[in-house]
CSV table of C-alpha atoms in Angstrom, one decimal:
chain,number,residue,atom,x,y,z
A,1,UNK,CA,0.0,0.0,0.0
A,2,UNK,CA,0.9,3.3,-0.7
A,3,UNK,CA,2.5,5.0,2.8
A,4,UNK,CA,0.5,7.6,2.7
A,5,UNK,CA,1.6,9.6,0.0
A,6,UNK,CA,-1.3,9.5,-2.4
A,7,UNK,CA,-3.8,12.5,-2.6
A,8,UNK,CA,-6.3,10.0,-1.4
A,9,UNK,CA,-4.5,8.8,2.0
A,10,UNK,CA,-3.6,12.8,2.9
A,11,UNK,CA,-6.7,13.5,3.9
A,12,UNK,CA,-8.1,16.1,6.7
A,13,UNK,CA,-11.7,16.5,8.3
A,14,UNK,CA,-12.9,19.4,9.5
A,15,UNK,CA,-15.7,19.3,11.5
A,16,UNK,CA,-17.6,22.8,11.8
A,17,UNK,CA,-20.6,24.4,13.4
A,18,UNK,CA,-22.3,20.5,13.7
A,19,UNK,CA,-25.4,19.9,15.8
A,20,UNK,CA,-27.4,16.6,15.7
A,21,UNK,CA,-30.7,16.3,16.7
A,22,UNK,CA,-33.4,13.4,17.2
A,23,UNK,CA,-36.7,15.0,17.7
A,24,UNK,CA,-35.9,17.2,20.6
A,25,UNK,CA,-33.0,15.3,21.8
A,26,UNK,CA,-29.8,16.4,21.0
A,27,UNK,CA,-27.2,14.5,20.3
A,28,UNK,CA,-24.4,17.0,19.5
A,29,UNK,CA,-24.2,20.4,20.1
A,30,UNK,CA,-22.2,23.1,17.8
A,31,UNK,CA,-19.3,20.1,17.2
A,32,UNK,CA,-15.9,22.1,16.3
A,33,UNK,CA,-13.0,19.7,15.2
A,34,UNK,CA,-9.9,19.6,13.4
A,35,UNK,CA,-8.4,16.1,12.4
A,36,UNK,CA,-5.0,17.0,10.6
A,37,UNK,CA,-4.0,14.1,7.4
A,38,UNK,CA,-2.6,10.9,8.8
A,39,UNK,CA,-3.5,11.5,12.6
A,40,UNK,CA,-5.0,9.0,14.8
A,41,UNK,CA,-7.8,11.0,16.2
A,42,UNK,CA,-10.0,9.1,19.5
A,43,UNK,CA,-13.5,10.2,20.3
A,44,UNK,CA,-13.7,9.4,23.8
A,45,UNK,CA,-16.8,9.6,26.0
A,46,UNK,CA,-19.6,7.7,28.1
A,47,UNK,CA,-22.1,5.7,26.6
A,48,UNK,CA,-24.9,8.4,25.3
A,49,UNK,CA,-22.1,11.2,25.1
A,50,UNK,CA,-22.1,12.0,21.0
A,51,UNK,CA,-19.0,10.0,20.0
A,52,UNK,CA,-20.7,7.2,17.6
A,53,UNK,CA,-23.3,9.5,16.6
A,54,UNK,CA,-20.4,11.9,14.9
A,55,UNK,CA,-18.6,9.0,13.5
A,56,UNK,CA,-21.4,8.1,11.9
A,57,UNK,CA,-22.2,11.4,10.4
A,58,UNK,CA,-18.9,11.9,9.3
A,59,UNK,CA,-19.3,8.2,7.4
A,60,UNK,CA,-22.8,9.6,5.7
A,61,UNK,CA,-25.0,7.4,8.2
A,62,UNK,CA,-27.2,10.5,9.4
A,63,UNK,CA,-27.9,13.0,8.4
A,64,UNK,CA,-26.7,16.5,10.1
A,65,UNK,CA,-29.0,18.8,11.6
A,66,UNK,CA,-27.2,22.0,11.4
A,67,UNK,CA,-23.1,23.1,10.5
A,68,UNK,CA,-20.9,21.0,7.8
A,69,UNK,CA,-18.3,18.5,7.7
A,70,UNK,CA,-15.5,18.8,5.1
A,71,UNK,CA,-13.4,15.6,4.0
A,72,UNK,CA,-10.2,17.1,2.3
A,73,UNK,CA,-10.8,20.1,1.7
A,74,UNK,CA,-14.7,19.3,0.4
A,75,UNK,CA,-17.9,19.4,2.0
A,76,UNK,CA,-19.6,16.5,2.1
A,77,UNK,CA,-23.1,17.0,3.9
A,78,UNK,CA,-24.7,16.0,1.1
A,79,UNK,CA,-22.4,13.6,-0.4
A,80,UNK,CA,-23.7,9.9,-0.2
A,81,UNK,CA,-21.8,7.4,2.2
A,82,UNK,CA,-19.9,5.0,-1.1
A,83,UNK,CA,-19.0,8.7,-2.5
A,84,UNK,CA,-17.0,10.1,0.3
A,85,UNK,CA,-13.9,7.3,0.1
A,86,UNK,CA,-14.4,6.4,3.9
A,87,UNK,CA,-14.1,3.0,5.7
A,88,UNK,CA,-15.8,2.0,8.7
A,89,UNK,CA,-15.1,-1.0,10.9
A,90,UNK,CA,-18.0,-1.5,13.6
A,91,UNK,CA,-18.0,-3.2,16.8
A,92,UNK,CA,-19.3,-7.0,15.8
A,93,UNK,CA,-16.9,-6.9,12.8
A,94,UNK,CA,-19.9,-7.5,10.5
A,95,UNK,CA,-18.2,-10.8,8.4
A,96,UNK,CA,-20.1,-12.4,6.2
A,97,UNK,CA,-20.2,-16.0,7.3
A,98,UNK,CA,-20.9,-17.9,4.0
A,99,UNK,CA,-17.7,-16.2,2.4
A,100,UNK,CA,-14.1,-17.1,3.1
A,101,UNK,CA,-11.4,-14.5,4.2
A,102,UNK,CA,-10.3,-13.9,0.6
A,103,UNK,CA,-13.7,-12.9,-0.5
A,104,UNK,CA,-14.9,-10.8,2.7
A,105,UNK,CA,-11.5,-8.4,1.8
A,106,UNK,CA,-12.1,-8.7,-2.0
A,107,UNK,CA,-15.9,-8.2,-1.8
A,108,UNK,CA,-15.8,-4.2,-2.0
A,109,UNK,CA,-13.0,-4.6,-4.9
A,110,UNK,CA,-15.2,-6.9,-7.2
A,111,UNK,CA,-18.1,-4.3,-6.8
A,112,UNK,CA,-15.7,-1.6,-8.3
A,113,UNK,CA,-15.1,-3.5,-11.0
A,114,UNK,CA,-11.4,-4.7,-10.1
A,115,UNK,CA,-9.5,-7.4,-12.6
A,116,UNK,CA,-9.3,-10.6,-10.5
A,117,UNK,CA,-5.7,-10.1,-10.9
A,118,UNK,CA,-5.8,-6.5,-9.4
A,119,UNK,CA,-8.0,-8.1,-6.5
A,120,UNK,CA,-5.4,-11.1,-5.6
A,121,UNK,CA,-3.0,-8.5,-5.7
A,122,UNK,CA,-4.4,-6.1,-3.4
A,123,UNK,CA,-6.1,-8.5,-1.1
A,124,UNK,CA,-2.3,-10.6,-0.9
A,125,UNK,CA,-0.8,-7.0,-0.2
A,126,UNK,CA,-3.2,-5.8,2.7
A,127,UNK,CA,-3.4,-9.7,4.0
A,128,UNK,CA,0.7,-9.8,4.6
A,129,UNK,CA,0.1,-6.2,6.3
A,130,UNK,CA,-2.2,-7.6,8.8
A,131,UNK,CA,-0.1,-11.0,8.7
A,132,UNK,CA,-3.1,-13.0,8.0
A,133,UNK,CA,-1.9,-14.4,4.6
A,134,UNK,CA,-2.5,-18.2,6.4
A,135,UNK,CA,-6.8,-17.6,7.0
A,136,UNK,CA,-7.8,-16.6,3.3
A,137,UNK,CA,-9.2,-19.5,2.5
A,138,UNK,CA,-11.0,-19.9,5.8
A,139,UNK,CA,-14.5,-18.9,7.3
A,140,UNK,CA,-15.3,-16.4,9.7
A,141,UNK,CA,-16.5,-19.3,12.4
A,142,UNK,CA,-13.0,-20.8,11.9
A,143,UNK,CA,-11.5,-17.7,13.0
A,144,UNK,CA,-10.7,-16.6,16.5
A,145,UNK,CA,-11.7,-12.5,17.9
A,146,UNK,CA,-8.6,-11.2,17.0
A,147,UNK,CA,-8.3,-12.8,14.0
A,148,UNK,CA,-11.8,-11.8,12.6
A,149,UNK,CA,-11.2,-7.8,13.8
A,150,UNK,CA,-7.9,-7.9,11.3
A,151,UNK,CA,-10.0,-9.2,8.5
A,152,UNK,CA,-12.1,-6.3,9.1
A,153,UNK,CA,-9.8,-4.1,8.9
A,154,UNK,CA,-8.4,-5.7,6.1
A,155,UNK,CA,-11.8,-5.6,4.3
A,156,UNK,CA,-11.8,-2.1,5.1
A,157,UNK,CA,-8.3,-0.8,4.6
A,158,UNK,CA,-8.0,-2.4,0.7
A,159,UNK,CA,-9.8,0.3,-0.6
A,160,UNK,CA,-7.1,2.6,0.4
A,161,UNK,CA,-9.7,4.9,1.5
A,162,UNK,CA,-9.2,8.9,2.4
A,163,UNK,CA,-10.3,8.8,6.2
A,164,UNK,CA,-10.8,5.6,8.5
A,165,UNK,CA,-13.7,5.6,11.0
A,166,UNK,CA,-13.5,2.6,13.7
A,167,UNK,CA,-16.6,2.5,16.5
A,168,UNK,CA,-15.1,0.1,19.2
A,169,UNK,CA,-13.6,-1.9,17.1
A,170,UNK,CA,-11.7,-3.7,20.3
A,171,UNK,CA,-14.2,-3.9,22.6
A,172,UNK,CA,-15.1,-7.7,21.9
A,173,UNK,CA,-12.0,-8.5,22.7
A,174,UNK,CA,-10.4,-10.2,25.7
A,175,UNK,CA,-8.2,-8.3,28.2
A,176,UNK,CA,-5.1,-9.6,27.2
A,177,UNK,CA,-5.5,-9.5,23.0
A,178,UNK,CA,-7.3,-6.3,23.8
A,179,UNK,CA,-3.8,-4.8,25.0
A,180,UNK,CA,-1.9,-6.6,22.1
A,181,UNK,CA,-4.6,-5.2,19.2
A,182,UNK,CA,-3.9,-2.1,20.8
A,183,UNK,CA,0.0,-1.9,19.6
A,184,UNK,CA,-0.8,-4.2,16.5
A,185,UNK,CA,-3.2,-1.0,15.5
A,186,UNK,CA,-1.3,2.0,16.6
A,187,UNK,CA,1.7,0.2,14.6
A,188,UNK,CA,-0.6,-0.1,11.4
A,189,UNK,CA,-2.1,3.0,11.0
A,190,UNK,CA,1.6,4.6,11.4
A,191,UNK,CA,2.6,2.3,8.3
A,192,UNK,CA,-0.7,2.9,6.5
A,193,UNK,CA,-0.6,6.7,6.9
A,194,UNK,CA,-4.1,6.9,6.7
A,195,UNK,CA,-6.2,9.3,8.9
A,196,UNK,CA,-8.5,7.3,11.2
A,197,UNK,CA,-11.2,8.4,14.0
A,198,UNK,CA,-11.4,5.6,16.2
A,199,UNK,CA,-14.6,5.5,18.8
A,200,UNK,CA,-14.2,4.1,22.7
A,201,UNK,CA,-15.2,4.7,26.0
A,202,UNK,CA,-12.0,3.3,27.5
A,203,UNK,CA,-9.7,6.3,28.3
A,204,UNK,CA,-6.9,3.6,28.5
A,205,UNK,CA,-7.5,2.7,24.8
A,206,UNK,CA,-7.8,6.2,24.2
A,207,UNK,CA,-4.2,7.1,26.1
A,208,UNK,CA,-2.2,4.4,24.2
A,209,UNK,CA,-3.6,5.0,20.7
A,210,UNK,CA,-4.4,8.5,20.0
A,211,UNK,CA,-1.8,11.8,18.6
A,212,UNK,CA,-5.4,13.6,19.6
A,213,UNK,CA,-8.6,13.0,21.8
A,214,UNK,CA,-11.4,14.6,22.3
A,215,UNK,CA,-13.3,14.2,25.0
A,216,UNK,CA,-16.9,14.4,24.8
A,217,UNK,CA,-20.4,14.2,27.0
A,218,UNK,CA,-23.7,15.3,26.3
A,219,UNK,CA,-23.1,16.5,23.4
A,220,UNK,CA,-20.2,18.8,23.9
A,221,UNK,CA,-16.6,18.7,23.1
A,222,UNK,CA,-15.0,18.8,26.5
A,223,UNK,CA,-11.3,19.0,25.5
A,224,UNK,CA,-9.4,18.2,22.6
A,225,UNK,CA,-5.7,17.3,22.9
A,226,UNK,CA,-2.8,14.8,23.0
A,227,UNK,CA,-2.7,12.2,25.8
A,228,UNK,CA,0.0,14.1,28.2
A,229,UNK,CA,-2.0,17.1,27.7
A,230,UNK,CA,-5.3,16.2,29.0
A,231,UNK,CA,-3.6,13.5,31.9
A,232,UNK,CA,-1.7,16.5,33.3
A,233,UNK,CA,-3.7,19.5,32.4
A,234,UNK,CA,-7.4,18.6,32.4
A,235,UNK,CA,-9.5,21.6,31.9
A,236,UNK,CA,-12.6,20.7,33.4
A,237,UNK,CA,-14.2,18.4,36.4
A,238,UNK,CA,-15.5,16.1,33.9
A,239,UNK,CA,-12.3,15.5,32.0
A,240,UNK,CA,-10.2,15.3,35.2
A,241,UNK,CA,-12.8,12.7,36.7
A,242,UNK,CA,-12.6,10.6,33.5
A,243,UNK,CA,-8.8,10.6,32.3
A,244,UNK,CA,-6.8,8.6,34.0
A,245,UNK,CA,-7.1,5.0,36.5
A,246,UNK,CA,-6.9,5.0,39.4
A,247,UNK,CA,-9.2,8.1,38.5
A,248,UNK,CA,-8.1,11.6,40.1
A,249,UNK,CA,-8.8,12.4,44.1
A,250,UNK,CA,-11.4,15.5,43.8
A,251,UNK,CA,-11.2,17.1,47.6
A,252,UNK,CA,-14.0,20.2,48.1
A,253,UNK,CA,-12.4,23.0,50.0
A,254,UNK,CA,-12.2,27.1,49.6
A,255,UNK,CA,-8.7,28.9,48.0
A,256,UNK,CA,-8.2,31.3,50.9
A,257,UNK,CA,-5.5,34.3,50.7
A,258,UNK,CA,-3.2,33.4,54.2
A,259,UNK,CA,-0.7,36.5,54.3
A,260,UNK,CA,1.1,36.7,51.1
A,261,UNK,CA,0.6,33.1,50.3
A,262,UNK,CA,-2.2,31.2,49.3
A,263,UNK,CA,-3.9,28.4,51.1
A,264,UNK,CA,-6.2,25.4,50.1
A,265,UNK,CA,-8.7,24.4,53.5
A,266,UNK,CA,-11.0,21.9,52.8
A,267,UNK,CA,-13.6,20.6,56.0
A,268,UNK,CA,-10.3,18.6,57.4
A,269,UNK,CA,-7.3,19.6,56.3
A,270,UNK,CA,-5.7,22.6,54.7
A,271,UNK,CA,-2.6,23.0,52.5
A,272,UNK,CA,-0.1,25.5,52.5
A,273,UNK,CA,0.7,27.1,48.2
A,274,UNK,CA,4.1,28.5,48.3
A,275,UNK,CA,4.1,28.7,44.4
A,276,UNK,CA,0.9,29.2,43.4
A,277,UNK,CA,-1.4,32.5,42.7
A,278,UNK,CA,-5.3,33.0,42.2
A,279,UNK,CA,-6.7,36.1,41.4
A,280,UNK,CA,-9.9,35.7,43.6
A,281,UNK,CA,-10.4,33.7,46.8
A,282,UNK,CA,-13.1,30.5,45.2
A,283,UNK,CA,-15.1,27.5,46.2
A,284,UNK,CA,-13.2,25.2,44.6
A,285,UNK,CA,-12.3,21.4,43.6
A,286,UNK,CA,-9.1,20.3,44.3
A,287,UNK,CA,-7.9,17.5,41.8
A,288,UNK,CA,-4.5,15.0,42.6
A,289,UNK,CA,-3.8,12.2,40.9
A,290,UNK,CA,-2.4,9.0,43.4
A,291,UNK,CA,0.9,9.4,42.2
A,292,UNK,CA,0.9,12.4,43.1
A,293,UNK,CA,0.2,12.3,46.7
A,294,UNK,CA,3.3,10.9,48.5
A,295,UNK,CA,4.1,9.5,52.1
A,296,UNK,CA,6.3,11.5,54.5
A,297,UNK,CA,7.5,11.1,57.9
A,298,UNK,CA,6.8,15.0,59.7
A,299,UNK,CA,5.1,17.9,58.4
A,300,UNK,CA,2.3,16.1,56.3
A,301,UNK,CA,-1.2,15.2,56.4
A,302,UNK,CA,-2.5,12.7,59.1
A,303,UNK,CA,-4.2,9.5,57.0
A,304,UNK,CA,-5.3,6.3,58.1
A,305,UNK,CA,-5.0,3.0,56.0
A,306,UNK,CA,-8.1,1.6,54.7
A,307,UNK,CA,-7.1,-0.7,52.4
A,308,UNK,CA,-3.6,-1.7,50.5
A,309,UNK,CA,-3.8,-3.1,47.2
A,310,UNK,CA,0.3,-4.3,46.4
A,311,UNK,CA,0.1,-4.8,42.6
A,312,UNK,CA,3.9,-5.7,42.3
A,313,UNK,CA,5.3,-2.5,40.3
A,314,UNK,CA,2.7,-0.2,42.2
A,315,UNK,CA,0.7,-0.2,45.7
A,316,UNK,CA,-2.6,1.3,45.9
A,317,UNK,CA,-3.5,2.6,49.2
A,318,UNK,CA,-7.0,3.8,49.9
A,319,UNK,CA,-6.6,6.5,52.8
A,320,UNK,CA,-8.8,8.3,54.9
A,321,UNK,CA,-8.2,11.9,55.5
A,322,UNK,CA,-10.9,13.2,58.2
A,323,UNK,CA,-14.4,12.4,56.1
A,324,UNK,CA,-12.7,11.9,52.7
A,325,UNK,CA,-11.7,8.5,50.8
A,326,UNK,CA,-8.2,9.5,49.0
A,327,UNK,CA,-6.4,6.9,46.6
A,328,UNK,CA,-2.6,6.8,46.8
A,329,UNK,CA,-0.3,5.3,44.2
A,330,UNK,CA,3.3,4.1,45.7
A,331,UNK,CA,6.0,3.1,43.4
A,332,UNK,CA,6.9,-0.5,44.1
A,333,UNK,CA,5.8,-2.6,47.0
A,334,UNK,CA,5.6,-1.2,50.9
A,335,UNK,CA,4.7,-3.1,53.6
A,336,UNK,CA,1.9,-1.6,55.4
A,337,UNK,CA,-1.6,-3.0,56.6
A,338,UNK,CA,-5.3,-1.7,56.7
A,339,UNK,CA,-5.4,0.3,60.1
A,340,UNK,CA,-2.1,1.9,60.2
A,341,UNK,CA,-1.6,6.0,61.1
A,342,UNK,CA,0.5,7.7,58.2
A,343,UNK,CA,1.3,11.3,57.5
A,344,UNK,CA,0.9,12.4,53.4
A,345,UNK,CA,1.7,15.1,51.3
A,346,UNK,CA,0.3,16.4,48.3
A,347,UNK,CA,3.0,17.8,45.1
A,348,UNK,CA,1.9,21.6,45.0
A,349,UNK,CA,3.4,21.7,41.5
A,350,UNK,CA,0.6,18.5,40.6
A,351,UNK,CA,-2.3,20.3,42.6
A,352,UNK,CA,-5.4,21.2,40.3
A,353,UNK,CA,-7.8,23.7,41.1
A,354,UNK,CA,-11.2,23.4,40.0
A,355,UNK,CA,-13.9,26.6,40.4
A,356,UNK,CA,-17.2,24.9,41.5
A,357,UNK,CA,-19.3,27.0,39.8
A,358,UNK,CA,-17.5,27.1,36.4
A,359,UNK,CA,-16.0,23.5,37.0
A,360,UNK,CA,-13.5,25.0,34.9
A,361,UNK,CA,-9.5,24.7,35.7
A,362,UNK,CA,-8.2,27.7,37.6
A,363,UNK,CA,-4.4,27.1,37.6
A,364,UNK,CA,-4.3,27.2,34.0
């Protein structure tokens, strides 16, 4: 296959202005995106938060409500689904059972009128890609999960097309070929070249394939960004709550000015800012992730051990700080048992403040 040189594999969507509805229920909301040539873009959300429903208007699937979608450089609102050079790969893989590997991947050929030598070509080409050169002449029932998702993506990537569009395409998957499909796909669509928009609800899927995610929910592009960005810089409650396992400690308290210094005091506790400045005093959120809160001997925080979780490379400690649960993340393996006193501390640098009437980052 071509590595992404061809006019048809350099392509970029632009998203603009879009709003969905279903009768009064709407399923975006003034969608702006972006998604540069060659990028591996995620849609990341909850169930119900938009994410399919844009893939599937950017395939031709629905029909847009209000605003325009642009597929290099053309606007394709109107432009039916087998005219806009996209490929889609859904969730159950969608094989057809009475047809052997060969001919699920060469199906979509034979309907453009391919030569049968053009087809064994192409289909031999895209099959030693996806290493499955050794299944074409088997069904999909002979096949196991991982094998049948690369026939779909074979099937979808032999017609070279301009943009990609995958709707959890994983998610039938088991844990561990899950994580192994992961790598096998990030290293594909890197050799490919092709621009793809791949759906999921997993923010781990999200964080080890994507250049860009956005985040969505109800509707509403969140953030958009690459994975460091939105782990260390989340901009809103929702994307802080959703990016990252164990998810991020969210601690209510006020932002208080305390002489020249600033000073977070929530109901128990209260924590000292040498570098940090607000403009206004706020009800706020305070957002840490576990690895971020770390254990000290004097001058921290007094915790008590609910629970240790010693995971070989990490420990998870569940902690109780006055009336709130806090997860900590220790580096390696520590012996300590549910019940014990400890002091903690949290990084300032790492501290995220959250206004709780915005729900928008403060510490920008």
């Amino acid at each position: 296959m071509d590595n992404g040189g061809s006019e048809g594999i350099m392509s970029e969507v632009i998203v603009e202005n879009v709003t969905k509805k279903f009768g009064n229920f709407v399923a975006l909301d003034n969608v702006n995106l972006t998604i540069k040539p060659k990028e591996f873009f995620v849609l990341l959300g909850p169930s119900g938060s938009g994410k399919t429903t844009l893939l599937r208007l950017i395939a031709g699937l629905e029909d847009i409500t209000e605003g325009s979608i642009y597929i290099g450089g053309k606007k394709v609102n109107d432009v039916p689904p087998k005219d806009r050079n996209v490929a889609m790969v859904f969730q159950n893989y969608a094989l057809y059972p009475h047809f052997n590997v060969f001919d699920n991947i060469a199906l979509t050929l034979k309907v453009r009128g391919y030569s049968k030598d053009a087809i064994k070509s192409r289909v031999s080409e895209i099959a030693k890609i996806l290493h499955i050169e050794d299944i074409l002449n088997k069904k999909p029932r002979e096949l196991s999960g991982g094998q049948q998702q690369r026939v779909a993506l074979a099937r979808a990537l032999v017609r070279e097309p301009s943009v990609f569009l995958l709707d959890e395409p994983l998610s039938n998957l088991d844990a561990k070929l899950r994580v192994e499909a992961r790598s096998f796909l990030r290293s594909l669509q890197k050799e490919v070249g092709v621009t793809t928009v791949f759906v999921t609800h997993d923010q781990s899927e999200a964080m080890a394939l994507a250049t860009t995610i956005a985040v969505l929910d109800k509707g509403i592009i969140k953030q958009v960004g690459d994975p460091y960005e939105l782990y260390t810089k989340p901009k809103d409650i929702f994307t802080a709550g959703f990016i990252g396992s164990p998810a991020m400690n969210m601690i209510p308290g006020k932002l208080v000015k305390d002489g020249s210094s600033w000073r977070f005091v929530s109901e128990d506790f209260s924590v000292q800012l040498i570098n940090t400045e607000f403009e206004n005093e706020y009800d706020v959120i305070l957002g840490i992730r576990p690895e971020h809160i770390t254990l000290v001997k004097d001058d921290g925080i007094n915790a008590k051990i609910n629970n240790v979780e010693p995971m070989g490379a990490v420990t998870y400690l569940d902690i109780q700080v006055g009336s709130v649960e806090l997860t900590v993340q220790y580096t390696g393996l520590i012996k300590l048992e549910a019940g014990m006193e400890i002091k903690v501390k949290f990084v300032e640098e790492k501290m995220l403040f959250y206004d709780r009437k915005t729900e928008k980052l403060l510490n920008v």
